[in-house]
Coordinates of C-alpha atoms and ligand atoms in Angstrom, one line a residue:
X134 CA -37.3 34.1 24.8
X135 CA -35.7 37.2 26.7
X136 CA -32.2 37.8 27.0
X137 CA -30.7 38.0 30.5
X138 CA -28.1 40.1 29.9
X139 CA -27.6 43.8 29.4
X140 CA -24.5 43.1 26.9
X141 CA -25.3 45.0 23.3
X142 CA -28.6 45.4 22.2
X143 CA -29.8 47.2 19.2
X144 CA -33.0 49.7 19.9
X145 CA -35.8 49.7 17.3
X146 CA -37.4 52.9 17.2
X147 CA -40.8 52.1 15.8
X148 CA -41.7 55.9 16.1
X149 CA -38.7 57.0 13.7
X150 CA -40.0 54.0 11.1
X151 CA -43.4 55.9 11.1
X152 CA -42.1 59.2 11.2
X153 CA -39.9 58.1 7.9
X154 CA -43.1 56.0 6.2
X155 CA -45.2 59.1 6.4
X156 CA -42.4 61.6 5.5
X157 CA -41.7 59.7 2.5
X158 CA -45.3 59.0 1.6
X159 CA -46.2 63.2 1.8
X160 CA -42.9 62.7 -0.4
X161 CA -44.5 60.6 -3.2
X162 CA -48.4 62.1 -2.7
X163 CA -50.9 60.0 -2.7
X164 CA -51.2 58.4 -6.6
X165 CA -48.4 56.8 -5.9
X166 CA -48.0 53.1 -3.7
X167 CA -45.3 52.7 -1.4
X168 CA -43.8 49.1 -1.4
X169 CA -41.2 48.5 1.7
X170 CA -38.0 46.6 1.2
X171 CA -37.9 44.1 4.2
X172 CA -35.4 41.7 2.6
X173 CA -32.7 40.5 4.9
X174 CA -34.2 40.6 8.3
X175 CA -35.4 44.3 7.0
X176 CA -31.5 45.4 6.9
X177 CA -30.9 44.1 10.5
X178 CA -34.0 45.8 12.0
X179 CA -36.7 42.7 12.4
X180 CA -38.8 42.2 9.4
X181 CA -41.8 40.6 11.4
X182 CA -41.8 44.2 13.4
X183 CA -41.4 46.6 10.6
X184 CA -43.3 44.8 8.3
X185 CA -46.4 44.8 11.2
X186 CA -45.7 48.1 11.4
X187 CA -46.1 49.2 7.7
X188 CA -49.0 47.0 7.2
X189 CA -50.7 49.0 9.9
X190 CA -49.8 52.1 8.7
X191 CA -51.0 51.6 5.1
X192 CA -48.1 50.7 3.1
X193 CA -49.2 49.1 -0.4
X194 CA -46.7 45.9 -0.9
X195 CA -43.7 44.8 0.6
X196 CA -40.9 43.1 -1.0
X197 CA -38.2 39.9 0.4
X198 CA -35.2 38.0 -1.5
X199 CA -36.4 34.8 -0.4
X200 CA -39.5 32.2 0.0
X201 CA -38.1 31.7 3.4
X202 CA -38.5 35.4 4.4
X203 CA -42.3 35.7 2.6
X204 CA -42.9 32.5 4.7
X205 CA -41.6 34.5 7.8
X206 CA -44.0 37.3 7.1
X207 CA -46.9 35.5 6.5
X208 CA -46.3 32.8 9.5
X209 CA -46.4 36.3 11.8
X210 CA -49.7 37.6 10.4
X211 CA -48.8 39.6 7.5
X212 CA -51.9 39.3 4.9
X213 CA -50.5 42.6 2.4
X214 CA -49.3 41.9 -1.0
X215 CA -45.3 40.4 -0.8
X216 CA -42.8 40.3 -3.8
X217 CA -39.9 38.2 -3.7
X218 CA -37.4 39.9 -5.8
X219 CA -34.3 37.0 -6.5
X220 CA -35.3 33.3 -7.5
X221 CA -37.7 30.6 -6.2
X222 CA -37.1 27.0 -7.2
X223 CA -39.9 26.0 -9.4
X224 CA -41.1 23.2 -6.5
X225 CA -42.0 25.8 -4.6
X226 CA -45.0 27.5 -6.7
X227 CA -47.8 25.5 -4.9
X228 CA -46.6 27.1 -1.6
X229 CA -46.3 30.8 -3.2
X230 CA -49.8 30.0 -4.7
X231 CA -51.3 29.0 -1.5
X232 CA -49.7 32.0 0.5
X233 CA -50.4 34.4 -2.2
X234 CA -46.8 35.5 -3.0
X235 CA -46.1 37.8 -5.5
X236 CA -42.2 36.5 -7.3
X237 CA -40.6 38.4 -9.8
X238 CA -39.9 36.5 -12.9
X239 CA -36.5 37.1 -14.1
X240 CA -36.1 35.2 -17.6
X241 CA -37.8 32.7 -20.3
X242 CA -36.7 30.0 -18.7
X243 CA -38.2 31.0 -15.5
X244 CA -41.4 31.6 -17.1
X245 CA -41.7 28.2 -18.6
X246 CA -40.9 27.0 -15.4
X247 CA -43.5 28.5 -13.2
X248 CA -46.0 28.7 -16.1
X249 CA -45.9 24.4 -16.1
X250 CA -45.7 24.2 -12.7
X251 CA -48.8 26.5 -11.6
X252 CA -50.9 24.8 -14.4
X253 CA -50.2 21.4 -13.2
X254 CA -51.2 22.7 -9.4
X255 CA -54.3 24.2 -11.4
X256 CA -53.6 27.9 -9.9
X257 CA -52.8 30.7 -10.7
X258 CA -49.3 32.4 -9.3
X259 CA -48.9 36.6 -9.7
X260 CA -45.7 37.8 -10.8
X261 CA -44.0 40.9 -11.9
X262 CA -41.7 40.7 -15.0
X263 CA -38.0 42.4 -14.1
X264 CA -36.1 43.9 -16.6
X265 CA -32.4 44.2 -16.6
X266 CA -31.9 47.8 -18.0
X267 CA -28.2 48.0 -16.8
X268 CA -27.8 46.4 -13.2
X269 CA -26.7 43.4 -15.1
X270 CA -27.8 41.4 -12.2
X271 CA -31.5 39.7 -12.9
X272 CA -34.3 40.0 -15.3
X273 CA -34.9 40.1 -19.0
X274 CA -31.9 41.5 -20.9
X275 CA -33.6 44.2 -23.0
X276 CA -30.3 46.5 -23.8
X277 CA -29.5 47.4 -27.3
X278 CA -29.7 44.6 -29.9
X279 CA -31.0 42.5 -26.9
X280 CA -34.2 45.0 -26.8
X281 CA -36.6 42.7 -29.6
X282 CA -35.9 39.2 -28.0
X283 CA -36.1 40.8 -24.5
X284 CA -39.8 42.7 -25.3
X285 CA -40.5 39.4 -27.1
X286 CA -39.5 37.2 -24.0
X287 CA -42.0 39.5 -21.8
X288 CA -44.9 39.5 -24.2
X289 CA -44.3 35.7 -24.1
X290 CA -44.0 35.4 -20.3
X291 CA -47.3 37.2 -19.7
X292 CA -49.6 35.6 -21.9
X293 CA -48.6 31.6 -20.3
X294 CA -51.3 29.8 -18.7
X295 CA -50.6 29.9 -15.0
X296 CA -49.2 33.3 -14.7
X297 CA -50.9 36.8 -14.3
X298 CA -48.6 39.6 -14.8
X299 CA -49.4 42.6 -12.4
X300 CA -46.1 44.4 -12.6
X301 CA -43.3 45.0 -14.5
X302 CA -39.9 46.3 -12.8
X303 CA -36.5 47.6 -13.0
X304 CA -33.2 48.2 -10.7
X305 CA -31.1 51.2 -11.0
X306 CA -27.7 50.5 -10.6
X307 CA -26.2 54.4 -9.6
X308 CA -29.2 56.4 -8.7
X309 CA -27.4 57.2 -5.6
X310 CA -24.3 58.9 -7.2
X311 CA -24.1 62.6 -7.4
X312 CA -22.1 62.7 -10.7
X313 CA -22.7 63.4 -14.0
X314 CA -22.0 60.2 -15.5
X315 CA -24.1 58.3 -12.8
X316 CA -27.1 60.5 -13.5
X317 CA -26.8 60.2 -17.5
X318 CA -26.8 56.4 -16.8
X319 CA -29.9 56.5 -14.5
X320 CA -31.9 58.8 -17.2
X321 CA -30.9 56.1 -19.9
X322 CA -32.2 52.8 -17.5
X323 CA -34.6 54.9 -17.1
X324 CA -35.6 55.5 -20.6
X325 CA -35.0 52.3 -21.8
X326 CA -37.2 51.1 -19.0
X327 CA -39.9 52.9 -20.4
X328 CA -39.5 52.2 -24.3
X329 CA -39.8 48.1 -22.2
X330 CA -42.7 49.1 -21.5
X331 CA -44.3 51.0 -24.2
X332 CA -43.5 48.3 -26.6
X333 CA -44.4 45.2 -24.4
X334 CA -47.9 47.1 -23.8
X335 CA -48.7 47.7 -27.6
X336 CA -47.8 44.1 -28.3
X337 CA -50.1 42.8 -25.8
X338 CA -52.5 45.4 -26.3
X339 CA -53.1 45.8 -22.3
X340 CA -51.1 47.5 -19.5
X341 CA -49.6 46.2 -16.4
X342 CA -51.1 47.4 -13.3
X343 CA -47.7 48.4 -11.9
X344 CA -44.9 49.8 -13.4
X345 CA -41.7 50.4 -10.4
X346 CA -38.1 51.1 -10.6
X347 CA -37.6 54.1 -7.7
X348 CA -35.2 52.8 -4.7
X349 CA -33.5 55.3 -2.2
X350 CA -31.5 57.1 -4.6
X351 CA -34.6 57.4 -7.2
X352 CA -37.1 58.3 -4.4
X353 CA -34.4 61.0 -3.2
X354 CA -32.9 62.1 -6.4
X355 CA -35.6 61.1 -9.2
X356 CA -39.2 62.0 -8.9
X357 CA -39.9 61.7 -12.4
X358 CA -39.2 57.6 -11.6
X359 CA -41.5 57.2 -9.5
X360 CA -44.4 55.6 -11.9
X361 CA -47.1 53.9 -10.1
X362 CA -45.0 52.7 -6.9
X363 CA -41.9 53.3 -5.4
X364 CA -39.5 50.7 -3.7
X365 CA -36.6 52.0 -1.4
X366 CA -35.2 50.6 1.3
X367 CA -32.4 52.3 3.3
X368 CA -34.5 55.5 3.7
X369 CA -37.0 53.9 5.4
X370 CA -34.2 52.9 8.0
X371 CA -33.4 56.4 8.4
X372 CA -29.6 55.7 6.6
X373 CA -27.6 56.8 4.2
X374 CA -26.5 60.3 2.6
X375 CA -30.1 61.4 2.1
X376 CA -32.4 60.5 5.1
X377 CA -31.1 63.5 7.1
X378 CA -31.7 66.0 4.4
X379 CA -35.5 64.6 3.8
X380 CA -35.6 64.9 7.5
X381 CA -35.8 61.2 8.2
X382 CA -34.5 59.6 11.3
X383 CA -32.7 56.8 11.8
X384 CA -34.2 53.8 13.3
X385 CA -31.2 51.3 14.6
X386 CA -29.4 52.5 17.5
X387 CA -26.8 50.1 18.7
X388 CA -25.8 49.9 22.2
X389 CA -23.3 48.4 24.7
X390 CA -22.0 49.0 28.4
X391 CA -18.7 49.4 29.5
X392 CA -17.9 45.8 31.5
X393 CA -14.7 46.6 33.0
X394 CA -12.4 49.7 33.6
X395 CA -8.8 49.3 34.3
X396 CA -5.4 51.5 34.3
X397 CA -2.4 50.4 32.4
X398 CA 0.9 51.6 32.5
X399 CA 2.6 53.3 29.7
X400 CA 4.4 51.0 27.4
X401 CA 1.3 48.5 27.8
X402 CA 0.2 46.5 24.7
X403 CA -3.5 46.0 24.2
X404 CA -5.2 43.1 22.3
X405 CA -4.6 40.7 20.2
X406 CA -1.1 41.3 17.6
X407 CA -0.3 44.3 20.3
X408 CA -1.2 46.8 17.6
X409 CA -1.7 49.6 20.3
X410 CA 0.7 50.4 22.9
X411 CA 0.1 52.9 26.1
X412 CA 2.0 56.0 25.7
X413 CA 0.8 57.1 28.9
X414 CA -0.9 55.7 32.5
X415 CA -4.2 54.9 30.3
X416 CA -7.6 54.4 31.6
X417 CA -9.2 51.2 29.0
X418 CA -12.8 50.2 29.0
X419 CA -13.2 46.6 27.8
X420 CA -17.1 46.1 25.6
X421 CA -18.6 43.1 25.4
X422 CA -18.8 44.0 21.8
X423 CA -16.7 42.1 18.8
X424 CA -17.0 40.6 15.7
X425 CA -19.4 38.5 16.3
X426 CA -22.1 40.9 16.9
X427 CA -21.4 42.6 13.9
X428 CA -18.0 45.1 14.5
X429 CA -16.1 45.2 11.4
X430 CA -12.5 43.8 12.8
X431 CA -11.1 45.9 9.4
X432 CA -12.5 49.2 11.9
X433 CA -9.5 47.8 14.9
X434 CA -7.5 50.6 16.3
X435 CA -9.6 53.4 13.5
X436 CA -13.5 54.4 15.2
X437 CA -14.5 56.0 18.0
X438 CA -17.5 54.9 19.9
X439 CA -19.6 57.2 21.5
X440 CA -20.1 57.5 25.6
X441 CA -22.7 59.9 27.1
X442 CA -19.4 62.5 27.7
X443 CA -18.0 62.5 24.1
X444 CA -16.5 60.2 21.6
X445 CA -13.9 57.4 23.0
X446 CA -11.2 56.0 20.8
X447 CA -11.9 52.4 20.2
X448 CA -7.8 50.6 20.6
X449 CA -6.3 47.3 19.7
X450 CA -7.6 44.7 17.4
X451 CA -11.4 44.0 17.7
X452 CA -12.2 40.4 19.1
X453 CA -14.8 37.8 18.6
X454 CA -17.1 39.0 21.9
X455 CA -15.3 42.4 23.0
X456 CA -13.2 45.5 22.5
X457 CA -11.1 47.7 24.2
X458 CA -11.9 51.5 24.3
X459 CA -9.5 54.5 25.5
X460 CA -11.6 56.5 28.3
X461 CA -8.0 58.5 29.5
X462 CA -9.6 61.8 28.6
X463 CA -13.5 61.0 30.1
X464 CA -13.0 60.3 34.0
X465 CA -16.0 60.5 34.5
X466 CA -17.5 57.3 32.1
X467 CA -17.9 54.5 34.4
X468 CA -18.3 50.9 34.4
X469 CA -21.6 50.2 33.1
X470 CA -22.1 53.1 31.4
X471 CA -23.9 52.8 28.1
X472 CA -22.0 53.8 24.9
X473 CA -23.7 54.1 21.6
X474 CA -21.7 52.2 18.5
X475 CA -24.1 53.9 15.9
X476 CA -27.6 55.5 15.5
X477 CA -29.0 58.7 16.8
X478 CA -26.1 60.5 17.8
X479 CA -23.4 58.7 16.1
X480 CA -24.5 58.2 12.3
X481 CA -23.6 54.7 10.7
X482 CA -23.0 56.7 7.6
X483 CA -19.6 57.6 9.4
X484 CA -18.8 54.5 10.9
X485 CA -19.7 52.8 7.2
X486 CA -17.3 55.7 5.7
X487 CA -14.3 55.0 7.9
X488 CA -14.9 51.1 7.3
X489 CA -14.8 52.4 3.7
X490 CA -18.2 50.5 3.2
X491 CA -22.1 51.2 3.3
X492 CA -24.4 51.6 6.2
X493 CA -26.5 48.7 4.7
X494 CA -23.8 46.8 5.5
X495 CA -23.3 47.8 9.2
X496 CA -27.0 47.4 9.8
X497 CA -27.2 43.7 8.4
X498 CA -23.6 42.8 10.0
X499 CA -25.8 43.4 13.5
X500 CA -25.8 39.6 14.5
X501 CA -28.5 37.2 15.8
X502 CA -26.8 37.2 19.5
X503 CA -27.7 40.9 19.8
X504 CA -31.4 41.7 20.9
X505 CA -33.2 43.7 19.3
X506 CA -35.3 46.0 21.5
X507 CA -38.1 48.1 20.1
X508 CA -39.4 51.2 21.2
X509 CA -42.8 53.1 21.1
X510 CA -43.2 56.5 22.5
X511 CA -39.5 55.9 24.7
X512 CA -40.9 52.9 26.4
X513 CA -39.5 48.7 25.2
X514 CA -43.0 47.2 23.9
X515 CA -40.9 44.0 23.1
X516 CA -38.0 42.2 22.5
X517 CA -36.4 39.7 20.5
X518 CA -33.5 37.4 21.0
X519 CA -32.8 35.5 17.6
X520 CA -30.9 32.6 19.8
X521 CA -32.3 28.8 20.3
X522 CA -33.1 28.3 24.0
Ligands
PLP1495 C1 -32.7 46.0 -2.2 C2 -33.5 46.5 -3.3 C3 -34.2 47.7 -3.2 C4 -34.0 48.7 -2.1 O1 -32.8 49.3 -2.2 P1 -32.5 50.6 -1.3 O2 -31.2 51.1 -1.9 O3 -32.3 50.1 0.1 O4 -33.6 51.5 -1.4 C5 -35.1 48.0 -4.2 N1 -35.2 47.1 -5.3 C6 -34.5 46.0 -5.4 C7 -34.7 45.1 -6.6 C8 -33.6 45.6 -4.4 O5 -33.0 44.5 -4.5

């Protein structure tokens, strides 16, 4: 279904996403796979599109949080290899079987699980073991005295009937901090990571077919982690501190268009709680732009949002469907001009900075209401309204 309305849209620009794949796979050379993190709608960007998109252009695996979004991807014609990195109830192992779902197996009690369940189906589900080397999030706990009874879980994980372990995986938790103490516990996940898997190999006496631990800060930062795949995410998106120095481009650029122009007088208050008042005759733009699509109400009265003649200071507190910006010093932005939130020339590292948050974070806050448009060679080749009609 198409969206009437030219509100706020986000642009999808599928040339930057292969621009970035094929930057980062000259990155990694060619003995190593590239597996795509799509989870969460693929950070706000359409995970049906990109994932289409990577399967076409070669990428190895790709990698969801959920059941639900592996069931997306394969109900929209994706046939590559899919992991599904957080938990799947154990009644769900007949339909990851059947749709040939890779799930990452997290702990003993998983393994039973799974293992029973795929031998009473009678098949056979594929998993990759994750090891908990210091996220302290998921997978086997394997630090320090925990490192027997953690090799010992694996080994026992990968030889149950029902189960054939292809991978074996970790998550660093500070690969993408530029301090010393963030890099000494990255070479030490790292390292234990790899005694993991030396040990679990010698016990079992065979190796797994992929060993991966490298997201965006490792594929920036750590080539030595790269192993036999890496994983990131917000590169591919074109984001973060370290997309613009491998030359990557960003692929979300949000949009809106200036509804309504009017003149106040000074000593006007603006917005809800009357936060800002007019020091001057002030010339206000009201966006059809709010919370609800995804503005962070903490940003009220602190961004500017960027108009085809400069930056304009965004006033008042944010609402639900719109905000208020300050076009006093650019006379010549009129009403239904577009202005640009964040993407190619106003970075969502910035906007994520003065929210005092992430750009992973701005990208997934981009709500269902907003269509996403995508773009090949300049021109929409489609568009996608997440609404019920
Ligand atoms: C989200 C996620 C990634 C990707 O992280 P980026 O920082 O976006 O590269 C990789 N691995 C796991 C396990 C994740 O949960």
């Amino acid at each position: 279904m198409e969206s009437t309305l030219k509100r706020t849209w986000a642009e999808i620009d599928l040339d930057a996403l292969e621009h970035n794949y094929r930057r980062l796979r000259e990155r990694i050379g060619p003995a190593v796979k590239f597996l795509g993190v799509v989870k969460a709608d693929a950070y706000g960007h359409g995970a049906v599109q990109v994932s289409r998109l990577l399967q076409e252009l070669g990428a190895d695996y790709l990698a969801v949080s959920s059941i639900d979004e592996a069931m997306e991807l394969r109900d929209n014609g994706i046939t590559m290899p899919v992991l599904i990195l957080g938990h799947t109830p154990k009644e769900q192992v007949g339909r990851l079987i059947d749709m040939d779902i890779t799930q990452a197996v997290t702990c003993r009690a998983k393994a039973l699980e799974y293992s029973a369940e795929a031998a009473r189906l009678g098949g056979t589900l594929r998993i990759h073991i994750k090891v908990d080397t210091g996220m302290s999030r998921l997978g086997y706990l394997c630090a320090g005295r925990h490192f027997d009874t953690g090799v010992q879980g694996i080994c026992d994980a990968c030889r149950l009937p029902g189960l054939e372990a292809e991978g074996i995986f970790t998550h660093f938790a500070v690969s993408d901090e530029p301090d010393e103490g963030s890099a000494a516990y990255t070479r030490a996940q790292f390292e234990l990571f790899r005694r993991v898997i030396e040990a679990t190999e010698r016990e079992m006496g065979r190796p797994f077919a992929l060993h991966h631990c490298a997201n965006t800060g490792a594929v920036a930062s750590w080539p030595d982690t790269w192993m036999d795949m890496v994983r990131p995410g917000l590169l591919l998106y074109g984001c973060g501190d370290f997309a613009a120095g491998l030359g990557l481009r960003p692929v979300m650029t949000l949009k809106t268009t200036i509804s309504t122009i009017k003149v106040y007088d000074p000593g006007t208050s603006v917005s809800y709680g009357r936060i800002f008042r007019t020091d001057r005759p002030t010339r206000m733009g009201v966006l059809p732009y709010g919370y609800a699509d995804g503005f962070l109400r903490s940003l009220s009265n602190r961004c500017a949002l960027m108009t085809d003649h400069g930056p304009a200071p965004q006033r008042g507190k944010i609402c639900m469907d719109m905000c208020m910006i300050d076009l006093t010093e650019l006379p010549q932005v009129q009403v239904g001009d577009e202005v640009e939130i964040f993407g190619r020339r106003a970075g969502v590292n910035d906007l994520a900075a003065l929210a005092g948050t992430i750009p992973y974070e701005l990208t997934c806050a981009v709500s269902k209401r907003v269509p996403r448009l995508y773009l090949r060679g300049g021109a929409a080749v489609e568009r996608e309204l997440l609404l019920r009609f």
